[in-house]
Amino acid sequence: MPFLRFKGFAKQEIEPISQILIEEFSKIAEVAQEKVKLELLQVEQLTNSPLSVEIMMFPREQKQHDAIASAIHGFLKKQGFLHVHIFFILLSPSLYYKEGLPLQVGMTK
C-alpha cells in the first residue's frame, strides 16, 4: 500500500519506468519503496476511455498529491503519453483492514 494502477497501458510501456516511478513516488509520498504497489489493469473498454492512472493511498498534503501527479505525468510524457488522466482514490485507515483489523489512525504511511 499505496497502489498505482495503470489502465489502458501495455506492460512493455510501463515496465521500463516502473522502478523510477516507485522511487519518485516513495520519495514524494514519504513511504518506503517496498510498500508501493504497481498494477497494470487490463480492462475491456466499452466506450472511448482515456489512459489513466489511479492512485489509491491514504491522504497527504495537497502539495504532495500535486507533486505525485506532476511526476507521474512527466514520466509518462517522456514515454509519449500526453493525455493521461491521473486521479487519487483516498483511503481511510479506519476503513482499511489487514488481517481483519482496521489500521490505526497514526499508521498512514
Short mmCIF file of N, CA, C and O in Angstrom, two decimals:
data_model
loop_
_atom_site.label_atom_id
_atom_site.label_comp_id
_atom_site.label_asym_id
_atom_site.label_seq_id
_atom_site.Cartn_x
_atom_site.Cartn_y
_atom_site.Cartn_z
N MET A 1 0.86 -1.15 0.00
CA MET A 1 0.00 0.00 0.00
C MET A 1 0.90 1.21 0.00
O MET A 1 1.83 1.21 0.77
N PRO A 2 0.81 2.17 -0.80
CA PRO A 2 -0.22 2.56 -1.76
C PRO A 2 -0.14 1.78 -3.09
O PRO A 2 0.84 1.12 -3.37
N PHE A 3 -1.21 1.95 -3.89
CA PHE A 3 -1.30 1.28 -5.18
C PHE A 3 -1.32 2.32 -6.30
O PHE A 3 -2.08 3.27 -6.24
N LEU A 4 -0.49 2.10 -7.31
CA LEU A 4 -0.52 2.89 -8.54
C LEU A 4 -1.03 1.95 -9.61
O LEU A 4 -0.37 0.96 -9.93
N ARG A 5 -2.22 2.24 -10.12
CA ARG A 5 -2.90 1.32 -11.04
C ARG A 5 -3.03 1.97 -12.42
O ARG A 5 -3.70 2.99 -12.57
N PHE A 6 -2.39 1.36 -13.40
CA PHE A 6 -2.35 1.88 -14.76
C PHE A 6 -3.41 1.17 -15.60
O PHE A 6 -3.42 -0.05 -15.69
N LYS A 7 -4.30 1.95 -16.21
CA LYS A 7 -5.38 1.38 -17.03
C LYS A 7 -5.22 1.81 -18.48
O LYS A 7 -5.01 2.99 -18.77
N GLY A 8 -5.28 0.81 -19.37
CA GLY A 8 -5.21 1.08 -20.80
C GLY A 8 -3.80 1.03 -21.37
O GLY A 8 -3.61 1.24 -22.57
N PHE A 9 -2.82 0.78 -20.55
CA PHE A 9 -1.43 0.70 -20.98
C PHE A 9 -1.04 -0.75 -21.24
O PHE A 9 -1.63 -1.68 -20.68
N ALA A 10 0.00 -0.94 -22.05
CA ALA A 10 0.58 -2.27 -22.25
C ALA A 10 1.74 -2.43 -21.26
O ALA A 10 2.38 -1.46 -20.86
N LYS A 11 1.99 -3.67 -20.87
CA LYS A 11 3.05 -3.95 -19.91
C LYS A 11 4.39 -3.39 -20.36
O LYS A 11 5.13 -2.80 -19.57
N GLN A 12 4.70 -3.54 -21.64
CA GLN A 12 6.00 -3.07 -22.14
C GLN A 12 6.13 -1.54 -22.14
O GLN A 12 7.22 -1.01 -22.27
N GLU A 13 5.02 -0.84 -21.95
CA GLU A 13 5.06 0.62 -21.87
C GLU A 13 5.35 1.10 -20.45
O GLU A 13 5.95 2.14 -20.26
N ILE A 14 4.93 0.35 -19.45
CA ILE A 14 5.06 0.76 -18.06
C ILE A 14 6.25 0.09 -17.36
O ILE A 14 6.93 0.72 -16.56
N GLU A 15 6.49 -1.14 -17.69
CA GLU A 15 7.55 -1.89 -17.00
C GLU A 15 8.92 -1.20 -17.03
O GLU A 15 9.60 -1.15 -16.00
N PRO A 16 9.35 -0.62 -18.15
CA PRO A 16 10.68 0.03 -18.17
C PRO A 16 10.81 1.22 -17.22
O PRO A 16 11.92 1.56 -16.81
N ILE A 17 9.70 1.86 -16.88
CA ILE A 17 9.78 3.03 -15.99
C ILE A 17 9.26 2.72 -14.59
O ILE A 17 9.17 3.62 -13.76
N SER A 18 8.94 1.46 -14.33
CA SER A 18 8.32 1.12 -13.05
C SER A 18 9.22 1.43 -11.86
O SER A 18 8.74 1.96 -10.85
N GLN A 19 10.50 1.13 -11.94
CA GLN A 19 11.37 1.38 -10.79
C GLN A 19 11.53 2.86 -10.49
O GLN A 19 11.47 3.28 -9.34
N ILE A 20 11.69 3.67 -11.52
CA ILE A 20 11.82 5.12 -11.30
C ILE A 20 10.50 5.70 -10.78
O ILE A 20 10.52 6.61 -9.95
N LEU A 21 9.37 5.17 -11.24
CA LEU A 21 8.07 5.61 -10.71
C LEU A 21 7.97 5.31 -9.22
O LEU A 21 7.56 6.17 -8.43
N ILE A 22 8.36 4.11 -8.83
CA ILE A 22 8.32 3.72 -7.42
C ILE A 22 9.25 4.60 -6.59
O ILE A 22 8.88 5.10 -5.52
N GLU A 23 10.47 4.81 -7.08
CA GLU A 23 11.44 5.63 -6.34
C GLU A 23 10.93 7.05 -6.13
O GLU A 23 10.99 7.58 -5.02
N GLU A 24 10.44 7.65 -7.20
CA GLU A 24 9.98 9.04 -7.11
C GLU A 24 8.71 9.15 -6.26
O GLU A 24 8.59 10.04 -5.43
N PHE A 25 7.78 8.23 -6.46
CA PHE A 25 6.56 8.24 -5.67
C PHE A 25 6.88 8.11 -4.18
O PHE A 25 6.36 8.85 -3.36
N SER A 26 7.72 7.14 -3.84
CA SER A 26 8.03 6.90 -2.43
C SER A 26 8.71 8.09 -1.78
O SER A 26 8.45 8.40 -0.62
N LYS A 27 9.53 8.79 -2.54
CA LYS A 27 10.20 9.98 -2.02
C LYS A 27 9.19 11.09 -1.74
O LYS A 27 9.19 11.68 -0.66
N ILE A 28 8.31 11.34 -2.68
CA ILE A 28 7.34 12.42 -2.52
C ILE A 28 6.31 12.09 -1.44
O ILE A 28 5.96 12.93 -0.61
N ALA A 29 5.81 10.85 -1.46
CA ALA A 29 4.77 10.44 -0.52
C ALA A 29 5.32 10.09 0.86
O ALA A 29 4.55 9.88 1.80
N GLU A 30 6.64 10.02 0.96
CA GLU A 30 7.30 9.68 2.22
C GLU A 30 6.85 8.31 2.72
O GLU A 30 6.39 8.15 3.85
N VAL A 31 7.01 7.33 1.84
CA VAL A 31 6.64 5.95 2.16
C VAL A 31 7.76 5.05 1.63
O VAL A 31 8.40 5.36 0.63
N ALA A 32 8.01 3.95 2.31
CA ALA A 32 9.06 3.02 1.89
C ALA A 32 8.74 2.44 0.51
O ALA A 32 7.59 2.13 0.20
N GLN A 33 9.77 2.30 -0.32
CA GLN A 33 9.59 1.79 -1.69
C GLN A 33 8.93 0.43 -1.72
O GLN A 33 8.10 0.16 -2.59
N GLU A 34 9.26 -0.43 -0.77
CA GLU A 34 8.70 -1.78 -0.79
C GLU A 34 7.19 -1.80 -0.50
O GLU A 34 6.52 -2.79 -0.74
N LYS A 35 6.66 -0.69 -0.02
CA LYS A 35 5.21 -0.61 0.24
C LYS A 35 4.43 -0.17 -0.99
O LYS A 35 3.22 -0.33 -1.04
N VAL A 36 5.10 0.38 -1.98
CA VAL A 36 4.43 0.89 -3.18
C VAL A 36 4.14 -0.28 -4.13
O VAL A 36 5.03 -1.06 -4.45
N LYS A 37 2.89 -0.39 -4.53
CA LYS A 37 2.45 -1.47 -5.41
C LYS A 37 2.07 -0.88 -6.77
O LYS A 37 1.24 0.02 -6.84
N LEU A 38 2.68 -1.39 -7.83
CA LEU A 38 2.31 -1.00 -9.20
C LEU A 38 1.47 -2.12 -9.79
O LEU A 38 1.83 -3.29 -9.68
N GLU A 39 0.36 -1.73 -10.40
CA GLU A 39 -0.51 -2.71 -11.03
C GLU A 39 -0.88 -2.23 -12.43
O GLU A 39 -1.08 -1.03 -12.66
N LEU A 40 -0.98 -3.18 -13.32
CA LEU A 40 -1.43 -2.91 -14.67
C LEU A 40 -2.80 -3.56 -14.81
O LEU A 40 -2.93 -4.78 -14.72
N LEU A 41 -3.82 -2.74 -14.94
CA LEU A 41 -5.18 -3.25 -15.03
C LEU A 41 -5.56 -3.44 -16.50
O LEU A 41 -5.48 -2.50 -17.29
N GLN A 42 -5.93 -4.65 -16.83
CA GLN A 42 -6.41 -4.94 -18.17
C GLN A 42 -7.92 -4.76 -18.16
O GLN A 42 -8.62 -5.47 -17.45
N VAL A 43 -8.39 -3.78 -18.89
CA VAL A 43 -9.82 -3.50 -18.92
C VAL A 43 -10.34 -3.64 -20.35
O VAL A 43 -9.61 -3.45 -21.31
N GLU A 44 -11.58 -4.00 -20.45
CA GLU A 44 -12.23 -4.04 -21.75
C GLU A 44 -13.07 -2.77 -21.86
O GLU A 44 -14.04 -2.58 -21.12
N GLN A 45 -12.65 -1.89 -22.74
CA GLN A 45 -13.33 -0.61 -22.88
C GLN A 45 -14.64 -0.79 -23.64
O GLN A 45 -14.65 -1.38 -24.72
N LEU A 46 -15.70 -0.28 -23.08
CA LEU A 46 -17.00 -0.32 -23.74
C LEU A 46 -17.29 0.99 -24.44
O LEU A 46 -18.10 1.04 -25.36
N THR A 47 -16.64 2.05 -24.00
CA THR A 47 -16.72 3.35 -24.66
C THR A 47 -15.30 3.88 -24.78
O THR A 47 -14.35 3.31 -24.23
N ASN A 48 -15.14 4.97 -25.47
CA ASN A 48 -13.82 5.57 -25.64
C ASN A 48 -13.35 6.12 -24.29
O ASN A 48 -13.85 7.13 -23.83
N SER A 49 -12.41 5.44 -23.66
CA SER A 49 -11.91 5.84 -22.35
C SER A 49 -10.45 6.27 -22.46
O SER A 49 -9.68 5.66 -23.20
N PRO A 50 -10.06 7.28 -21.69
CA PRO A 50 -8.66 7.72 -21.74
C PRO A 50 -7.76 6.77 -20.96
O PRO A 50 -8.20 6.02 -20.09
N LEU A 51 -6.48 6.80 -21.28
CA LEU A 51 -5.49 6.13 -20.44
C LEU A 51 -5.57 6.80 -19.08
O LEU A 51 -5.78 8.02 -18.99
N SER A 52 -5.39 6.03 -18.03
CA SER A 52 -5.47 6.64 -16.72
C SER A 52 -4.57 5.96 -15.71
O SER A 52 -4.16 4.81 -15.88
N VAL A 53 -4.25 6.72 -14.67
CA VAL A 53 -3.52 6.21 -13.53
C VAL A 53 -4.35 6.55 -12.31
O VAL A 53 -4.63 7.72 -12.05
N GLU A 54 -4.76 5.53 -11.59
CA GLU A 54 -5.48 5.77 -10.35
C GLU A 54 -4.53 5.44 -9.21
O GLU A 54 -3.83 4.43 -9.24
N ILE A 55 -4.47 6.32 -8.25
CA ILE A 55 -3.56 6.18 -7.13
C ILE A 55 -4.40 6.02 -5.88
O ILE A 55 -5.11 6.93 -5.48
N MET A 56 -4.34 4.83 -5.31
CA MET A 56 -5.08 4.54 -4.08
C MET A 56 -4.11 4.65 -2.92
O MET A 56 -3.11 3.92 -2.87
N MET A 57 -4.40 5.59 -2.02
CA MET A 57 -3.49 5.83 -0.90
C MET A 57 -4.20 6.58 0.21
O MET A 57 -5.30 7.08 0.02
N PHE A 58 -3.53 6.66 1.36
CA PHE A 58 -4.04 7.48 2.44
C PHE A 58 -3.76 8.94 2.11
O PHE A 58 -2.79 9.26 1.41
N PRO A 59 -4.58 9.86 2.57
CA PRO A 59 -4.42 11.28 2.25
C PRO A 59 -3.07 11.84 2.70
O PRO A 59 -2.53 11.44 3.73
N ARG A 60 -2.56 12.74 1.90
CA ARG A 60 -1.36 13.51 2.21
C ARG A 60 -1.72 14.98 2.05
O ARG A 60 -2.83 15.33 1.69
N GLU A 61 -0.74 15.84 2.24
CA GLU A 61 -0.96 17.27 1.99
C GLU A 61 -1.18 17.47 0.49
O GLU A 61 -0.65 16.73 -0.34
N GLN A 62 -1.96 18.50 0.16
CA GLN A 62 -2.27 18.77 -1.25
C GLN A 62 -1.00 18.91 -2.09
O GLN A 62 -0.94 18.42 -3.21
N LYS A 63 0.02 19.55 -1.54
CA LYS A 63 1.26 19.74 -2.31
C LYS A 63 1.91 18.40 -2.66
O LYS A 63 2.54 18.27 -3.71
N GLN A 64 1.76 17.39 -1.81
CA GLN A 64 2.31 16.07 -2.11
C GLN A 64 1.49 15.40 -3.22
O GLN A 64 2.07 14.81 -4.14
N HIS A 65 0.17 15.51 -3.15
CA HIS A 65 -0.66 14.96 -4.23
C HIS A 65 -0.32 15.63 -5.56
O HIS A 65 -0.18 14.95 -6.58
N ASP A 66 -0.19 16.95 -5.54
CA ASP A 66 0.16 17.69 -6.75
C ASP A 66 1.52 17.24 -7.30
O ASP A 66 1.67 17.05 -8.51
N ALA A 67 2.50 17.08 -6.43
CA ALA A 67 3.84 16.67 -6.85
C ALA A 67 3.84 15.25 -7.41
O ALA A 67 4.54 14.97 -8.39
N ILE A 68 3.08 14.36 -6.80
CA ILE A 68 2.97 12.99 -7.29
C ILE A 68 2.38 12.97 -8.70
O ILE A 68 2.92 12.34 -9.61
N ALA A 69 1.27 13.69 -8.87
CA ALA A 69 0.62 13.74 -10.19
C ALA A 69 1.55 14.35 -11.23
O ALA A 69 1.64 13.85 -12.36
N SER A 70 2.25 15.40 -10.86
CA SER A 70 3.18 16.05 -11.79
C SER A 70 4.32 15.11 -12.18
O SER A 70 4.70 15.04 -13.36
N ALA A 71 4.86 14.40 -11.22
CA ALA A 71 5.97 13.48 -11.50
C ALA A 71 5.52 12.35 -12.43
O ALA A 71 6.20 12.03 -13.41
N ILE A 72 4.37 11.76 -12.12
CA ILE A 72 3.87 10.67 -12.97
C ILE A 72 3.58 11.18 -14.37
O ILE A 72 3.95 10.54 -15.37
N HIS A 73 2.97 12.35 -14.47
CA HIS A 73 2.70 12.95 -15.78
C HIS A 73 4.01 13.15 -16.55
O HIS A 73 4.09 12.84 -17.74
N GLY A 74 5.03 13.63 -15.86
CA GLY A 74 6.32 13.86 -16.52
C GLY A 74 6.95 12.58 -17.05
O GLY A 74 7.45 12.55 -18.19
N PHE A 75 6.91 11.51 -16.27
CA PHE A 75 7.47 10.23 -16.73
C PHE A 75 6.68 9.68 -17.92
O PHE A 75 7.26 9.18 -18.88
N LEU A 76 5.36 9.78 -17.86
CA LEU A 76 4.54 9.26 -18.95
C LEU A 76 4.69 10.12 -20.21
O LEU A 76 4.70 9.60 -21.32
N LYS A 77 4.83 11.43 -20.02
CA LYS A 77 5.02 12.32 -21.17
C LYS A 77 6.31 11.97 -21.92
O LYS A 77 6.33 11.96 -23.15
N LYS A 78 7.37 11.66 -21.17
CA LYS A 78 8.64 11.25 -21.80
C LYS A 78 8.48 9.97 -22.60
O LYS A 78 9.23 9.73 -23.55
N GLN A 79 7.51 9.14 -22.23
CA GLN A 79 7.23 7.89 -22.95
C GLN A 79 6.26 8.13 -24.11
O GLN A 79 5.90 7.18 -24.80
N GLY A 80 5.82 9.38 -24.31
CA GLY A 80 4.94 9.71 -25.42
C GLY A 80 3.47 9.75 -25.09
O GLY A 80 2.63 9.90 -25.98
N PHE A 81 3.13 9.61 -23.82
CA PHE A 81 1.72 9.64 -23.40
C PHE A 81 1.39 11.04 -22.90
O PHE A 81 1.81 11.43 -21.81
N LEU A 82 0.62 11.79 -23.70
CA LEU A 82 0.38 13.19 -23.39
C LEU A 82 -0.96 13.45 -22.71
O LEU A 82 -1.13 14.47 -22.06
N HIS A 83 -1.92 12.57 -22.86
CA HIS A 83 -3.28 12.85 -22.39
C HIS A 83 -3.76 11.79 -21.41
O HIS A 83 -4.81 11.18 -21.60
N VAL A 84 -3.00 11.59 -20.37
CA VAL A 84 -3.34 10.59 -19.36
C VAL A 84 -4.07 11.26 -18.21
O VAL A 84 -3.66 12.30 -17.72
N HIS A 85 -5.15 10.65 -17.78
CA HIS A 85 -5.88 11.14 -16.61
C HIS A 85 -5.25 10.51 -15.37
O HIS A 85 -5.04 9.29 -15.32
N ILE A 86 -4.95 11.35 -14.40
CA ILE A 86 -4.35 10.89 -13.14
C ILE A 86 -5.30 11.33 -12.02
O ILE A 86 -5.66 12.50 -11.94
N PHE A 87 -5.69 10.37 -11.19
CA PHE A 87 -6.58 10.73 -10.09
C PHE A 87 -6.30 9.88 -8.87
O PHE A 87 -5.73 8.80 -8.96
N PHE A 88 -6.70 10.41 -7.73
CA PHE A 88 -6.47 9.76 -6.45
C PHE A 88 -7.77 9.18 -5.91
O PHE A 88 -8.82 9.80 -6.01
N ILE A 89 -7.66 8.01 -5.35
CA ILE A 89 -8.73 7.42 -4.55
C ILE A 89 -8.17 7.37 -3.14
O ILE A 89 -7.23 6.62 -2.86
N LEU A 90 -8.68 8.25 -2.29
CA LEU A 90 -8.14 8.38 -0.94
C LEU A 90 -8.81 7.39 0.01
O LEU A 90 -10.03 7.29 0.06
N LEU A 91 -7.97 6.69 0.72
CA LEU A 91 -8.43 5.65 1.64
C LEU A 91 -8.39 6.15 3.08
O LEU A 91 -7.59 7.03 3.41
N SER A 92 -9.23 5.58 3.90
CA SER A 92 -9.27 5.92 5.31
C SER A 92 -8.63 4.78 6.11
O SER A 92 -9.02 3.61 5.92
N PRO A 93 -7.68 5.07 6.99
CA PRO A 93 -7.07 4.00 7.79
C PRO A 93 -8.09 3.21 8.60
O PRO A 93 -7.92 2.01 8.82
N SER A 94 -9.17 3.86 9.02
CA SER A 94 -10.17 3.14 9.81
C SER A 94 -11.03 2.22 8.95
O SER A 94 -11.74 1.36 9.47
N LEU A 95 -10.96 2.38 7.62
CA LEU A 95 -11.73 1.53 6.71
C LEU A 95 -10.82 0.65 5.86
O LEU A 95 -11.28 0.05 4.89
N TYR A 96 -9.54 0.57 6.23
CA TYR A 96 -8.57 -0.28 5.54
C TYR A 96 -8.17 -1.37 6.53
O TYR A 96 -7.69 -1.08 7.62
N TYR A 97 -8.37 -2.61 6.13
CA TYR A 97 -8.19 -3.72 7.07
C TYR A 97 -7.04 -4.63 6.65
O TYR A 97 -6.88 -4.94 5.47
N LYS A 98 -6.24 -5.01 7.61
CA LYS A 98 -5.19 -6.01 7.44
C LYS A 98 -5.46 -7.10 8.47
O LYS A 98 -5.62 -6.79 9.65
N GLU A 99 -5.57 -8.32 8.00
CA GLU A 99 -5.85 -9.46 8.87
C GLU A 99 -7.13 -9.24 9.68
O GLU A 99 -7.22 -9.60 10.85
N GLY A 100 -8.10 -8.59 9.05
CA GLY A 100 -9.40 -8.38 9.68
C GLY A 100 -9.49 -7.23 10.64
O GLY A 100 -10.55 -6.98 11.21
N LEU A 101 -8.39 -6.49 10.82
CA LEU A 101 -8.39 -5.38 11.76
C LEU A 101 -8.10 -4.06 11.05
O LEU A 101 -7.23 -4.01 10.17
N PRO A 102 -8.81 -2.98 11.44
CA PRO A 102 -8.54 -1.69 10.80
C PRO A 102 -7.18 -1.15 11.22
O PRO A 102 -6.72 -1.40 12.33
N LEU A 103 -6.54 -0.45 10.31
CA LEU A 103 -5.29 0.21 10.66
C LEU A 103 -5.56 1.32 11.65
O LEU A 103 -6.64 1.92 11.65
N GLN A 104 -4.61 1.63 12.45
CA GLN A 104 -4.76 2.73 13.40
C GLN A 104 -4.55 4.05 12.67
O GLN A 104 -3.79 4.11 11.69
N VAL A 105 -5.15 5.11 13.15
CA VAL A 105 -5.07 6.43 12.52
C VAL A 105 -3.62 6.88 12.37
O VAL A 105 -3.24 7.47 11.38
N GLY A 106 -2.78 6.58 13.32
CA GLY A 106 -1.37 7.01 13.27
C GLY A 106 -0.52 6.26 12.29
O GLY A 106 0.61 6.60 12.06
N MET A 107 -1.05 5.21 11.66
CA MET A 107 -0.29 4.39 10.73
C MET A 107 -0.69 4.67 9.29
O MET A 107 -1.15 3.81 8.59
N THR A 108 -0.51 5.90 8.82
CA THR A 108 -0.97 6.27 7.49
C THR A 108 0.12 6.21 6.43
O THR A 108 -0.11 6.59 5.31
N LYS A 109 1.31 5.75 6.76
CA LYS A 109 2.36 5.72 5.75
C LYS A 109 2.69 4.31 5.43
O LYS A 109 3.23 3.50 5.78
#
